[in-house]
PDB file of C-alpha atoms and ligand atoms in Angstrom:
ATOM      1  CA  MET A   1     -16.125 -18.148   4.185  1.00  0.00           C
ATOM      2  CA  ILE A   2     -15.241 -14.450   4.649  1.00  0.00           C
ATOM      3  CA  GLU A   3     -14.124 -14.872   8.269  1.00  0.00           C
ATOM      4  CA  GLU A   4     -12.349 -18.179   7.616  1.00  0.00           C
ATOM      5  CA  LEU A   5     -10.259 -16.695   4.789  1.00  0.00           C
ATOM      6  CA  ALA A   6      -9.562 -13.504   6.738  1.00  0.00           C
ATOM      7  CA  GLU A   7      -8.315 -15.654   9.623  1.00  0.00           C
ATOM      8  CA  ARG A   8      -6.000 -17.506   7.253  1.00  0.00           C
ATOM      9  CA  LEU A   9      -4.508 -14.303   5.835  1.00  0.00           C
ATOM     10  CA  ASP A  10      -4.209 -12.720   9.268  1.00  0.00           C
ATOM     11  CA  GLY A  11      -2.465 -15.834  10.612  1.00  0.00           C
ATOM     12  CA  ALA A  12      -0.033 -15.805   7.670  1.00  0.00           C
ATOM     13  CA  GLN A  13       0.869 -12.212   8.489  1.00  0.00           C
ATOM     14  CA  LEU A  14       1.203 -12.791  12.226  1.00  0.00           C
ATOM     15  CA  ASN A  15       3.331 -15.920  11.848  1.00  0.00           C
ATOM     16  CA  ALA A  16       5.294 -14.639   8.818  1.00  0.00           C
ATOM     17  CA  GLU A  17       4.344 -17.816   6.952  1.00  0.00           C
ATOM     18  CA  ASP A  18       3.057 -17.786   3.404  1.00  0.00           C
ATOM     19  CA  THR A  19      -0.236 -19.333   2.304  1.00  0.00           C
ATOM     20  CA  PRO A  20      -1.507 -20.588  -1.074  1.00  0.00           C
ATOM     21  CA  SER A  21      -3.628 -18.374  -3.311  1.00  0.00           C
ATOM     22  CA  LEU A  22      -7.255 -18.320  -2.138  1.00  0.00           C
ATOM     23  CA  ALA A  23      -8.241 -18.782  -5.776  1.00  0.00           C
ATOM     24  CA  ASP A  24      -6.754 -22.299  -5.704  1.00  0.00           C
ATOM     25  CA  THR A  25      -9.685 -23.432  -3.583  1.00  0.00           C
ATOM     26  CA  HIS A  26     -12.347 -20.684  -3.565  1.00  0.00           C
ATOM     27  CA  GLU A  27     -14.295 -18.668  -6.105  1.00  0.00           C
ATOM     28  CA  ILE A  28     -14.268 -15.129  -4.792  1.00  0.00           C
ATOM     29  CA  ASP A  29     -15.686 -12.065  -6.502  1.00  0.00           C
ATOM     30  CA  ILE A  30     -14.375  -8.557  -6.019  1.00  0.00           C
ATOM     31  CA  ASP A  31     -17.105  -7.596  -3.531  1.00  0.00           C
ATOM     32  CA  GLN A  32     -16.216 -10.606  -1.361  1.00  0.00           C
ATOM     33  CA  ALA A  33     -12.521  -9.765  -1.719  1.00  0.00           C
ATOM     34  CA  TYR A  34     -13.109  -6.314  -0.193  1.00  0.00           C
ATOM     35  CA  GLU A  35     -15.193  -7.954   2.554  1.00  0.00           C
ATOM     36  CA  ILE A  36     -12.292 -10.288   3.378  1.00  0.00           C
ATOM     37  CA  GLN A  37      -9.947  -7.278   3.391  1.00  0.00           C
ATOM     38  CA  GLN A  38     -12.249  -5.515   5.860  1.00  0.00           C
ATOM     39  CA  ALA A  39     -12.268  -8.609   8.089  1.00  0.00           C
ATOM     40  CA  VAL A  40      -8.453  -8.790   7.944  1.00  0.00           C
ATOM     41  CA  VAL A  41      -8.171  -5.107   8.900  1.00  0.00           C
ATOM     42  CA  ASP A  42     -10.763  -5.568  11.678  1.00  0.00           C
ATOM     43  CA  ARG A  43      -8.512  -8.221  13.234  1.00  0.00           C
ATOM     44  CA  ARG A  44      -5.646  -5.721  13.359  1.00  0.00           C
ATOM     45  CA  LEU A  45      -7.917  -3.078  14.901  1.00  0.00           C
ATOM     46  CA  ALA A  46      -9.158  -5.592  17.488  1.00  0.00           C
ATOM     47  CA  ARG A  47      -5.507  -6.060  18.540  1.00  0.00           C
ATOM     48  CA  GLY A  48      -5.270  -2.336  19.240  1.00  0.00           C
ATOM     49  CA  GLU A  49      -3.946  -0.970  15.963  1.00  0.00           C
ATOM     50  CA  THR A  50      -5.392   2.252  14.552  1.00  0.00           C
ATOM     51  CA  LEU A  51      -6.072   3.162  10.951  1.00  0.00           C
ATOM     52  CA  THR A  52      -3.568   5.707   9.659  1.00  0.00           C
ATOM     53  CA  GLY A  53      -4.635   5.838   6.044  1.00  0.00           C
ATOM     54  CA  VAL A  54      -5.031   4.064   2.750  1.00  0.00           C
ATOM     55  CA  LYS A  55      -2.853   2.861  -0.088  1.00  0.00           C
ATOM     56  CA  LEU A  56      -3.336   2.335  -3.780  1.00  0.00           C
ATOM     57  CA  GLY A  57      -2.034  -0.513  -5.900  1.00  0.00           C
ATOM     58  CA  PHE A  58      -1.984  -1.255  -9.616  1.00  0.00           C
ATOM     59  CA  THR A  59      -1.404   2.399 -10.404  1.00  0.00           C
ATOM     60  CA  SER A  60       0.833   1.731 -13.402  1.00  0.00           C
ATOM     61  CA  GLU A  61      -0.453   0.841 -16.864  1.00  0.00           C
ATOM     62  CA  ALA A  62       1.995  -2.069 -16.965  1.00  0.00           C
ATOM     63  CA  LYS A  63       0.722  -3.603 -13.729  1.00  0.00           C
ATOM     64  CA  MET A  64      -2.939  -3.145 -14.714  1.00  0.00           C
ATOM     65  CA  ALA A  65      -2.265  -4.828 -18.036  1.00  0.00           C
ATOM     66  CA  GLN A  66      -0.400  -7.658 -16.296  1.00  0.00           C
ATOM     67  CA  MET A  67      -3.358  -8.281 -13.978  1.00  0.00           C
ATOM     68  CA  GLY A  68      -5.961  -7.743 -16.739  1.00  0.00           C
ATOM     69  CA  VAL A  69      -7.730  -4.960 -14.808  1.00  0.00           C
ATOM     70  CA  SER A  70      -8.484  -1.298 -15.443  1.00  0.00           C
ATOM     71  CA  GLU A  71      -9.082  -0.121 -11.888  1.00  0.00           C
ATOM     72  CA  VAL A  72      -6.751   0.708  -9.017  1.00  0.00           C
ATOM     73  CA  ILE A  73      -7.030  -1.343  -5.843  1.00  0.00           C
ATOM     74  CA  VAL A  74      -7.229   0.178  -2.368  1.00  0.00           C
ATOM     75  CA  GLY A  75      -5.940  -1.178   0.931  1.00  0.00           C
ATOM     76  CA  ARG A  76      -5.754   0.113   4.486  1.00  0.00           C
ATOM     77  CA  ILE A  77      -2.632   1.065   6.480  1.00  0.00           C
ATOM     78  CA  THR A  78      -2.323   1.161  10.278  1.00  0.00           C
ATOM     79  CA  ASP A  79       0.019   2.454  12.954  1.00  0.00           C
ATOM     80  CA  GLY A  80       1.253  -1.121  13.314  1.00  0.00           C
ATOM     81  CA  MET A  81       2.719  -0.800   9.823  1.00  0.00           C
ATOM     82  CA  ALA A  82       4.244   2.659  10.340  1.00  0.00           C
ATOM     83  CA  HIS A  83       8.002   3.012  10.801  1.00  0.00           C
ATOM     84  CA  VAL A  84       9.964   6.106  11.705  1.00  0.00           C
ATOM     85  CA  GLN A  85      12.378   7.677   9.230  1.00  0.00           C
ATOM     86  CA  ASP A  86      16.003   6.486   9.776  1.00  0.00           C
ATOM     87  CA  SER A  87      14.921   3.739  12.172  1.00  0.00           C
ATOM     88  CA  LEU A  88      16.035   0.107  12.252  1.00  0.00           C
ATOM     89  CA  ILE A  89      13.312  -2.157  10.868  1.00  0.00           C
ATOM     90  CA  ASP A  90      13.251  -5.818  11.801  1.00  0.00           C
ATOM     91  CA  ILE A  91      12.577  -7.485   8.465  1.00  0.00           C
ATOM     92  CA  SER A  92      12.316 -10.980   9.955  1.00  0.00           C
ATOM     93  CA  ARG A  93       8.702 -10.096  10.861  1.00  0.00           C
ATOM     94  CA  TYR A  94       7.895 -10.251   7.133  1.00  0.00           C
ATOM     95  CA  ILE A  95       7.590 -13.234   4.776  1.00  0.00           C
ATOM     96  CA  HIS A  96       9.329 -11.992   1.601  1.00  0.00           C
ATOM     97  CA  PRO A  97       9.206  -8.200   1.767  1.00  0.00           C
ATOM     98  CA  LYS A  98       9.769  -5.862  -1.145  1.00  0.00           C
ATOM     99  CA  VAL A  99      10.001  -2.076  -1.205  1.00  0.00           C
ATOM    100  CA  GLU A 100       8.502   0.503  -3.525  1.00  0.00           C
ATOM    101  CA  PRO A 101       9.174   4.240  -3.866  1.00  0.00           C
ATOM    102  CA  GLU A 102       5.940   6.147  -3.423  1.00  0.00           C
ATOM    103  CA  ILE A 103       4.389   9.580  -3.097  1.00  0.00           C
ATOM    104  CA  ALA A 104       2.481  10.097   0.170  1.00  0.00           C
ATOM    105  CA  TYR A 105      -0.281  12.675   0.562  1.00  0.00           C
ATOM    106  CA  ARG A 106      -1.794  13.828   3.856  1.00  0.00           C
ATOM    107  CA  LEU A 107      -5.462  14.671   4.314  1.00  0.00           C
ATOM    108  CA  ALA A 108      -6.205  17.823   6.312  1.00  0.00           C
ATOM    109  CA  ARG A 109      -9.956  17.211   6.295  1.00  0.00           C
ATOM    110  CA  ASP A 110     -12.426  14.401   5.733  1.00  0.00           C
ATOM    111  CA  VAL A 111     -13.216  13.620   2.115  1.00  0.00           C
ATOM    112  CA  ASP A 112     -17.008  13.819   1.819  1.00  0.00           C
ATOM    113  CA  GLY A 113     -17.491  14.798  -1.830  1.00  0.00           C
ATOM    114  CA  SER A 114     -18.401  18.398  -1.041  1.00  0.00           C
ATOM    115  CA  VAL A 115     -15.080  19.726  -2.404  1.00  0.00           C
ATOM    116  CA  PRO A 116     -12.483  18.242  -4.789  1.00  0.00           C
ATOM    117  CA  ILE A 117     -10.275  15.748  -2.980  1.00  0.00           C
ATOM    118  CA  GLU A 118      -7.168  17.810  -3.885  1.00  0.00           C
ATOM    119  CA  SER A 119      -8.434  20.606  -1.642  1.00  0.00           C
ATOM    120  CA  CYS A 120      -8.575  18.167   1.287  1.00  0.00           C
ATOM    121  CA  VAL A 121      -4.814  17.508   0.993  1.00  0.00           C
ATOM    122  CA  ASP A 122      -2.310  19.731   2.784  1.00  0.00           C
ATOM    123  CA  ALA A 123       1.030  17.943   2.422  1.00  0.00           C
ATOM    124  CA  VAL A 124       3.068  15.612   0.255  1.00  0.00           C
ATOM    125  CA  ALA A 125       6.203  13.562   0.966  1.00  0.00           C
ATOM    126  CA  ALA A 126       8.536  10.937  -0.408  1.00  0.00           C
ATOM    127  CA  ALA A 127       7.722   7.527   1.051  1.00  0.00           C
ATOM    128  CA  VAL A 128       8.798   3.905   0.956  1.00  0.00           C
ATOM    129  CA  GLU A 129       6.156   1.210   1.078  1.00  0.00           C
ATOM    130  CA  ILE A 130       7.024  -2.288   2.272  1.00  0.00           C
ATOM    131  CA  ILE A 131       4.800  -4.817   0.543  1.00  0.00           C
ATOM    132  CA  ASP A 132       4.672  -8.416   1.736  1.00  0.00           C
ATOM    133  CA  SER A 133       2.128 -10.564  -0.038  1.00  0.00           C
ATOM    134  CA  ARG A 134       0.923 -13.288   2.273  1.00  0.00           C
ATOM    135  CA  TYR A 135       0.726 -15.586  -0.780  1.00  0.00           C
ATOM    136  CA  ARG A 136       3.371 -18.142  -1.638  1.00  0.00           C
ATOM    137  CA  ASP A 137       5.897 -16.791  -4.143  1.00  0.00           C
ATOM    138  CA  PHE A 138       3.879 -13.548  -4.530  1.00  0.00           C
ATOM    139  CA  ARG A 139       1.512 -15.611  -6.736  1.00  0.00           C
ATOM    140  CA  PHE A 140      -1.984 -14.174  -6.551  1.00  0.00           C
ATOM    141  CA  THR A 141      -5.059 -13.207  -8.547  1.00  0.00           C
ATOM    142  CA  TYR A 142      -6.718  -9.785  -8.577  1.00  0.00           C
ATOM    143  CA  THR A 143      -9.259 -10.822  -5.935  1.00  0.00           C
ATOM    144  CA  ASP A 144      -6.550 -12.549  -3.852  1.00  0.00           C
ATOM    145  CA  VAL A 145      -4.520  -9.367  -3.551  1.00  0.00           C
ATOM    146  CA  VAL A 146      -7.537  -7.231  -2.643  1.00  0.00           C
ATOM    147  CA  ALA A 147      -8.450  -9.749   0.083  1.00  0.00           C
ATOM    148  CA  ASP A 148      -4.842  -9.609   1.318  1.00  0.00           C
ATOM    149  CA  ASN A 149      -5.178  -5.868   1.962  1.00  0.00           C
ATOM    150  CA  THR A 150      -3.191  -5.189  -1.238  1.00  0.00           C
ATOM    151  CA  SER A 151      -0.013  -6.681   0.292  1.00  0.00           C
ATOM    152  CA  ALA A 152       0.177  -3.769   2.784  1.00  0.00           C
ATOM    153  CA  ALA A 153       2.872  -4.473   5.370  1.00  0.00           C
ATOM    154  CA  GLY A 154       4.848  -1.331   6.254  1.00  0.00           C
ATOM    155  CA  TYR A 155       5.700   2.220   5.302  1.00  0.00           C
ATOM    156  CA  VAL A 156       8.081   5.053   6.076  1.00  0.00           C
ATOM    157  CA  ILE A 157       7.289   8.699   5.313  1.00  0.00           C
ATOM    158  CA  GLY A 158       9.921  11.389   4.673  1.00  0.00           C
ATOM    159  CA  PRO A 159       9.617  15.036   5.716  1.00  0.00           C
ATOM    160  CA  TRP A 160       6.226  16.518   4.790  1.00  0.00           C
ATOM    161  CA  GLN A 161       6.256  19.373   2.265  1.00  0.00           C
ATOM    162  CA  GLU A 162       3.503  21.782   1.332  1.00  0.00           C
ATOM    163  CA  PHE A 163       1.046  20.163  -1.107  1.00  0.00           C
ATOM    164  CA  GLY A 164       1.751  20.944  -4.747  1.00  0.00           C
ATOM    165  CA  ASP A 165       2.443  19.434  -8.145  1.00  0.00           C
ATOM    166  CA  VAL A 166       4.883  16.513  -7.912  1.00  0.00           C
ATOM    167  CA  ASN A 167       4.531  15.106 -11.414  1.00  0.00           C
ATOM    168  CA  ASN A 168       7.530  14.255 -13.607  1.00  0.00           C
ATOM    169  CA  ARG A 169       9.958  14.085 -10.674  1.00  0.00           C
ATOM    170  CA  SER A 170      12.845  11.659 -10.893  1.00  0.00           C
ATOM    171  CA  VAL A 171      12.805   8.818  -8.367  1.00  0.00           C
ATOM    172  CA  ARG A 172      15.662   6.659  -7.108  1.00  0.00           C
ATOM    173  CA  LEU A 173      15.330   3.768  -4.664  1.00  0.00           C
ATOM    174  CA  GLU A 174      18.426   2.035  -3.305  1.00  0.00           C
ATOM    175  CA  VAL A 175      18.458  -1.158  -1.244  1.00  0.00           C
ATOM    176  CA  GLY A 176      22.084  -1.940  -0.466  1.00  0.00           C
ATOM    177  CA  SER A 177      23.751  -2.205  -3.875  1.00  0.00           C
ATOM    178  CA  ALA A 178      20.432  -2.747  -5.737  1.00  0.00           C
ATOM    179  CA  GLU A 179      18.907   0.324  -7.344  1.00  0.00           C
ATOM    180  CA  VAL A 180      15.835   1.200  -9.358  1.00  0.00           C
ATOM    181  CA  THR A 181      15.031   4.541 -10.974  1.00  0.00           C
ATOM    182  CA  GLY A 182      11.914   6.034 -12.512  1.00  0.00           C
ATOM    183  CA  SER A 183       9.569   8.998 -12.541  1.00  0.00           C
ATOM    184  CA  THR A 184       6.538   9.978 -10.507  1.00  0.00           C
ATOM    185  CA  SER A 185       4.626  10.143 -13.799  1.00  0.00           C
ATOM    186  CA  ALA A 186       4.565   6.309 -13.716  1.00  0.00           C
ATOM    187  CA  ILE A 187       1.791   6.721 -11.110  1.00  0.00           C
ATOM    188  CA  LEU A 188      -1.291   6.981 -13.351  1.00  0.00           C
ATOM    189  CA  GLY A 189       0.510   9.523 -15.576  1.00  0.00           C
ATOM    190  CA  ASP A 190       0.474  11.990 -12.652  1.00  0.00           C
ATOM    191  CA  PRO A 191       0.289  11.024  -8.950  1.00  0.00           C
ATOM    192  CA  ALA A 192      -2.472  13.621  -8.451  1.00  0.00           C
ATOM    193  CA  ARG A 193      -4.714  11.282 -10.490  1.00  0.00           C
ATOM    194  CA  ALA A 194      -4.295   8.718  -7.712  1.00  0.00           C
ATOM    195  CA  LEU A 195      -6.357  11.015  -5.503  1.00  0.00           C
ATOM    196  CA  THR A 196      -9.386  11.062  -7.784  1.00  0.00           C
ATOM    197  CA  ALA A 197      -9.018   7.342  -8.532  1.00  0.00           C
ATOM    198  CA  LEU A 198      -8.920   6.683  -4.792  1.00  0.00           C
ATOM    199  CA  GLU A 199     -11.983   8.804  -4.093  1.00  0.00           C
ATOM    200  CA  GLU A 200     -13.992   6.901  -6.683  1.00  0.00           C
ATOM    201  CA  VAL A 201     -13.032   3.409  -5.436  1.00  0.00           C
ATOM    202  CA  ALA A 202     -13.321   4.423  -1.765  1.00  0.00           C
ATOM    203  CA  LYS A 203     -16.843   5.721  -2.304  1.00  0.00           C
ATOM    204  CA  ARG A 204     -17.900   2.535  -4.079  1.00  0.00           C
ATOM    205  CA  ARG A 205     -16.283   0.303  -1.442  1.00  0.00           C
ATOM    206  CA  GLY A 206     -17.395   2.256   1.629  1.00  0.00           C
ATOM    207  CA  ILE A 207     -13.820   3.119   2.617  1.00  0.00           C
ATOM    208  CA  GLU A 208     -13.656   6.285   4.722  1.00  0.00           C
ATOM    209  CA  LEU A 209     -11.063   8.967   3.962  1.00  0.00           C
ATOM    210  CA  ARG A 210     -10.493  10.850   7.216  1.00  0.00           C
ATOM    211  CA  ALA A 211      -8.595  14.000   8.217  1.00  0.00           C
ATOM    212  CA  GLY A 212      -5.034  13.074   9.177  1.00  0.00           C
ATOM    213  CA  TYR A 213      -4.921  10.000   6.957  1.00  0.00           C
ATOM    214  CA  VAL A 214      -1.849   9.227   4.880  1.00  0.00           C
ATOM    215  CA  ILE A 215      -2.496   8.235   1.271  1.00  0.00           C
ATOM    216  CA  LEU A 216       0.186   6.095  -0.364  1.00  0.00           C
ATOM    217  CA  ALA A 217      -0.417   6.914  -4.018  1.00  0.00           C
ATOM    218  CA  GLY A 218       1.223   3.892  -5.640  1.00  0.00           C
ATOM    219  CA  ALA A 219       4.625   2.743  -6.814  1.00  0.00           C
ATOM    220  CA  ALA A 220       6.745   4.866  -9.132  1.00  0.00           C
ATOM    221  CA  THR A 221       8.909   1.851 -10.150  1.00  0.00           C
ATOM    222  CA  ALA A 222       8.844  -1.915  -9.903  1.00  0.00           C
ATOM    223  CA  ALA A 223       9.210  -3.242  -6.356  1.00  0.00           C
ATOM    224  CA  ILE A 224      12.589  -4.607  -5.294  1.00  0.00           C
ATOM    225  CA  PRO A 225      13.372  -7.171  -2.559  1.00  0.00           C
ATOM    226  CA  LEU A 226      13.997  -5.738   0.905  1.00  0.00           C
ATOM    227  CA  THR A 227      17.288  -7.132   2.193  1.00  0.00           C
ATOM    228  CA  PRO A 228      19.193  -6.258   5.391  1.00  0.00           C
ATOM    229  CA  GLY A 229      21.064  -2.949   5.197  1.00  0.00           C
ATOM    230  CA  PRO A 230      20.387   0.655   4.235  1.00  0.00           C
ATOM    231  CA  VAL A 231      17.364   1.662   2.148  1.00  0.00           C
ATOM    232  CA  GLU A 232      16.997   5.135   0.670  1.00  0.00           C
ATOM    233  CA  CYS A 233      14.381   6.641  -1.615  1.00  0.00           C
ATOM    234  CA  ARG A 234      15.053  10.064  -3.126  1.00  0.00           C
ATOM    235  CA  ILE A 235      12.476  12.035  -5.096  1.00  0.00           C
ATOM    236  CA  ASP A 236      13.482  15.214  -6.896  1.00  0.00           C
ATOM    237  CA  GLY A 237      12.173  18.222  -4.933  1.00  0.00           C
ATOM    238  CA  LEU A 238      10.832  16.116  -2.061  1.00  0.00           C
ATOM    239  CA  GLY A 239      14.113  14.975  -0.509  1.00  0.00           C
ATOM    240  CA  ALA A 240      14.917  11.546   0.844  1.00  0.00           C
ATOM    241  CA  VAL A 241      13.397   8.944   3.102  1.00  0.00           C
ATOM    242  CA  SER A 242      15.539   6.187   4.547  1.00  0.00           C
ATOM    243  CA  PHE A 243      15.754   3.349   7.043  1.00  0.00           C
ATOM    244  CA  ILE A 244      17.933   0.355   7.836  1.00  0.00           C
ATOM    245  CA  GLY A 245      16.613  -3.153   7.488  1.00  0.00           C
ATOM    246  CA  GLU A 246      17.941  -5.683   9.991  1.00  0.00           C
ATOM    247  CA  SER A 247      17.253  -9.393  10.217  1.00  0.00           C
TER     248      SER A 247
HETATM  249  O1  0L1 B 301       1.407  -1.406  -3.313  1.00  0.00           O
HETATM  250  C1  0L1 B 301       1.402  -1.992  -4.390  1.00  0.00           C
HETATM  251  O2  0L1 B 301       1.557  -1.416  -5.459  1.00  0.00           O
HETATM  252  C2  0L1 B 301       1.267  -3.480  -4.402  1.00  0.00           C
HETATM  253  C3  0L1 B 301      -0.100  -3.899  -4.675  1.00  0.00           C
HETATM  254  C4  0L1 B 301      -0.191  -5.380  -4.528  1.00  0.00           C
HETATM  255  C5  0L1 B 301       0.546  -6.126  -5.563  1.00  0.00           C
HETATM  256  C6  0L1 B 301       1.839  -6.697  -5.077  1.00  0.00           C
HETATM  257  O3  0L1 B 301       1.948  -7.183  -3.963  1.00  0.00           O
HETATM  258  O4  0L1 B 301       2.774  -6.670  -5.888  1.00  0.00           O
HETATM  259 MG1   MG B 302       2.602   0.278  -3.133  1.00  0.00          MG
END
């Protein structure tokens, strides 16, 4: 079942075609969901992609309450998802992409539990995450979204800054004429808490946190649809990150 469902999710991503919720036809527990995620990621790696980091989801109280869970979810990001700042991004490769303003951290050393995770981080940046659930109409259960690598699809990182406190910073994300604003404190009350939450889940799920990895700490606002045209995310004190979506 694990490989069959991973194949289905991987095919949905490759063909940019949605698929029904796995929960419609399968009973999957959270352990199996992370196994499916691993099998999905393994397919990307087998095609030559490389792991570049990890991402967190469900980092706002509102989203946890909506999903009826009390734990963040963790997915994997690869170089195949990475886009360069100010580049043109072909959004036709996605099914129904949305964007989220995020804080990105960079690991300078492996996280092995010997020192606090904060001391493994050397840089922080404004980032935009592109999420693209492989499920029809973004309709999924908690285990569905874990299996689907937490909707990971793309990301753009702004200029790296020296690691420091980035809580209570205002956030603005613009996609054409659509705009959403918020604060970095929406990420678990302080984005630094995403680091400890990540370490705990990663340890339990056997997810490695390696030197050089990017950590996408979670959304600071609700996601908004990614449409063709300019996208810019600005975070107070961290500057801006932007790209242009083209269809
Ligand atoms: O990165 C995220 O916060 C999204 C997690 C998955 C849920 C979704 O696709 O909305
Ligand atoms: Mg996100």
